Structure formats: C-alpha cells, structure tokens
XYZ file of C-alpha atoms in Angstrom:
158
model
C -47.081 38.523 -3.053
C -48.256 35.192 -1.681
C -46.796 32.132 -3.343
C -47.132 28.411 -2.777
C -44.461 25.918 -3.800
C -45.810 23.425 -6.349
C -42.849 21.423 -7.647
C -39.433 21.707 -9.255
C -39.260 22.473 -12.987
C -37.281 19.217 -13.384
C -40.299 17.288 -12.031
C -42.614 18.544 -14.817
C -42.544 15.878 -17.557
C -41.133 16.983 -20.907
C -43.996 15.324 -22.814
C -46.711 15.347 -20.205
C -48.054 17.445 -17.366
C -48.028 17.936 -13.619
C -51.607 17.968 -12.302
C -52.752 19.868 -9.218
C -55.986 21.275 -7.817
C -56.787 24.815 -6.730
C -59.698 26.328 -4.843
C -61.424 29.294 -6.481
C -62.599 32.304 -4.461
C -66.157 30.937 -4.507
C -64.930 27.682 -2.913
C -65.143 25.470 -5.998
C -62.201 23.304 -6.957
C -60.539 23.413 -10.358
C -57.820 21.218 -11.853
C -54.710 22.846 -13.318
C -51.889 21.395 -15.405
C -48.277 22.527 -15.512
C -46.544 21.961 -18.845
C -43.071 22.794 -20.053
C -42.747 25.716 -22.427
C -39.675 26.115 -24.617
C -39.750 29.637 -26.085
C -37.189 28.584 -28.690
C -39.479 25.849 -30.063
C -41.756 26.219 -33.085
C -44.720 27.469 -30.977
C -45.276 31.209 -30.832
C -43.708 31.409 -27.353
C -45.441 34.619 -26.340
C -45.075 35.919 -22.812
C -41.688 34.390 -21.984
C -41.075 37.099 -19.400
C -42.107 34.929 -16.455
C -39.430 32.995 -14.576
C -37.720 29.952 -15.983
C -34.808 27.564 -15.760
C -31.754 27.997 -17.947
C -31.520 25.598 -20.882
C -28.253 26.322 -22.686
C -28.651 29.757 -24.258
C -32.465 29.586 -24.170
C -34.796 29.846 -21.238
C -37.128 26.920 -20.635
C -40.028 27.512 -18.306
C -43.471 26.174 -17.450
C -47.017 27.403 -17.933
C -50.138 26.569 -15.928
C -53.455 26.027 -17.690
C -56.876 25.081 -16.359
C -57.385 21.422 -17.151
C -60.074 21.569 -19.815
C -60.409 21.892 -23.570
C -61.938 25.132 -24.784
C -64.246 23.222 -27.139
C -65.856 21.177 -24.357
C -65.169 22.382 -20.826
C -66.000 18.969 -19.352
C -63.204 17.377 -21.416
C -60.068 17.198 -19.302
C -56.682 17.439 -21.001
C -55.009 15.455 -18.203
C -57.266 12.635 -17.021
C -54.980 11.663 -14.165
C -52.050 10.168 -16.067
C -50.589 13.239 -17.767
C -51.727 15.359 -20.679
C -50.453 14.374 -24.097
C -47.821 16.919 -25.134
C -46.331 16.631 -28.620
C -43.873 19.050 -30.228
C -44.759 21.927 -27.917
C -48.533 21.417 -27.981
C -51.056 19.981 -25.522
C -53.377 17.593 -27.369
C -57.063 17.266 -26.464
C -57.667 13.516 -26.066
C -61.223 13.739 -27.398
C -61.044 15.861 -30.547
C -57.305 16.200 -31.189
C -57.227 20.012 -30.965
C -53.677 21.141 -30.181
C -52.825 24.057 -27.856
C -49.414 25.760 -27.814
C -47.760 25.080 -24.444
C -46.376 28.636 -24.224
C -49.331 30.755 -25.368
C -52.272 28.349 -24.908
C -53.448 29.163 -28.450
C -55.163 26.536 -30.630
C -55.026 26.951 -34.404
C -56.764 23.710 -35.438
C -59.682 21.357 -34.863
C -62.907 22.080 -33.038
C -61.180 24.437 -30.570
C -59.509 26.535 -33.306
C -58.949 30.232 -32.511
C -59.313 29.743 -28.764
C -56.888 29.946 -25.839
C -56.488 27.769 -22.773
C -57.371 29.529 -19.532
C -54.199 30.355 -17.606
C -53.284 30.264 -13.946
C -50.386 32.439 -12.798
C -47.196 30.679 -11.739
C -43.633 31.872 -11.233
C -40.354 29.983 -11.449
C -37.631 30.951 -8.993
C -34.305 29.071 -8.983
C -35.858 26.021 -10.645
C -38.897 25.843 -8.334
C -42.460 26.482 -9.548
C -44.718 28.587 -7.327
C -48.460 29.270 -7.602
C -48.797 33.083 -7.570
C -52.313 33.599 -8.972
C -54.218 35.865 -6.561
C -57.567 34.401 -7.652
C -56.924 30.847 -6.439
C -55.457 28.916 -3.511
C -53.495 25.672 -3.758
C -55.571 22.678 -2.617
C -53.510 19.531 -3.382
C -51.394 17.661 -5.924
C -53.398 15.574 -8.375
C -56.916 16.031 -9.667
C -60.364 16.279 -8.206
C -61.510 12.786 -7.310
C -64.779 12.697 -9.185
C -64.720 8.996 -10.108
C -65.146 9.858 -13.798
C -62.693 8.624 -16.410
C -63.972 11.246 -18.838
C -65.694 10.878 -22.169
C -64.430 8.366 -24.669
C -62.141 9.599 -27.397
C -63.453 10.446 -30.847
C -60.021 11.531 -32.027
C -58.191 9.730 -34.797
C -54.958 10.233 -32.845
C -53.448 7.528 -30.695
C -50.906 7.914 -27.910
C-alpha cells in the first residue's frame, strides 16, 4: 500500500480543518479537508475501525472529506481558513447544513439525507497518511483559484 504523510493528528484543529489538495487519476485537482472525529461524541461515529490516536479510554481519529457541500458542489466547506466544526459536525458556510465528522452524514438543511464524499486516510502512531488509491497528494492548502466563494445565505454566524 502506498501512503503519503499528511500531518500529525495533533495538528488537525479540534474545531476546524486541515486543508490539502490531491490530484485525481484524470489529472484534475480536488481539495480535501481533514477533520477530527470522536467516536464517543453524539454523532453516529460509524466506521471507527480506521487508525486513530488514543484519547483516554476512547479512540479519537480523523476523517478526510472532499471539500464541498453535497447541496452545491461549488460551495467549499473550508474556504482557506478552516471549516467550521461545531459539536462534531462540519457546517456548510452557505446554507448551514451540518455533516457528522465521523460518518459524513447530513440530517438537516438543504443537504439533508446526503453524505460527504470521503478520501481514504490512515492514522499510524499519531501521523495521518493519505492511502486512497484513487488520488495522489499534490500539496498542503487549497487550489489557488482566486475565488473567495459565494456569499453566505446562512443565518448562522461564526
């Protein structure tokens, strides 16, 4: 298995995200966010079998999701300064839909009943590695497209 070191689990913000870019097999670039996932939190915490870092008697780990809302694929969750993560959910800055950090599932708002698109990562001894066979690591940070994204229509403020 090929793996590329991304960062340490400790470097992934507890209420934010770590942004990086991958190259798809067809050569296009795609942004990905790493977020912390606490299987013991209120979220459904499915699929905790991937690696993680010990957190007391619970295992805390990270998940990698493609950086877009399922309601509008041009709406980035992390616009270059970290995704908003509140109580185990990634919040879409435009519509306020909330996605579970562990499962990627959204049960509210315009993206209700959808899942974020995952990218495979593994945690080994506190280090996060990209292990998805469908993509290659390109660089830390996002794609420099010069676009700040659409304005927010959400009633939420951060």
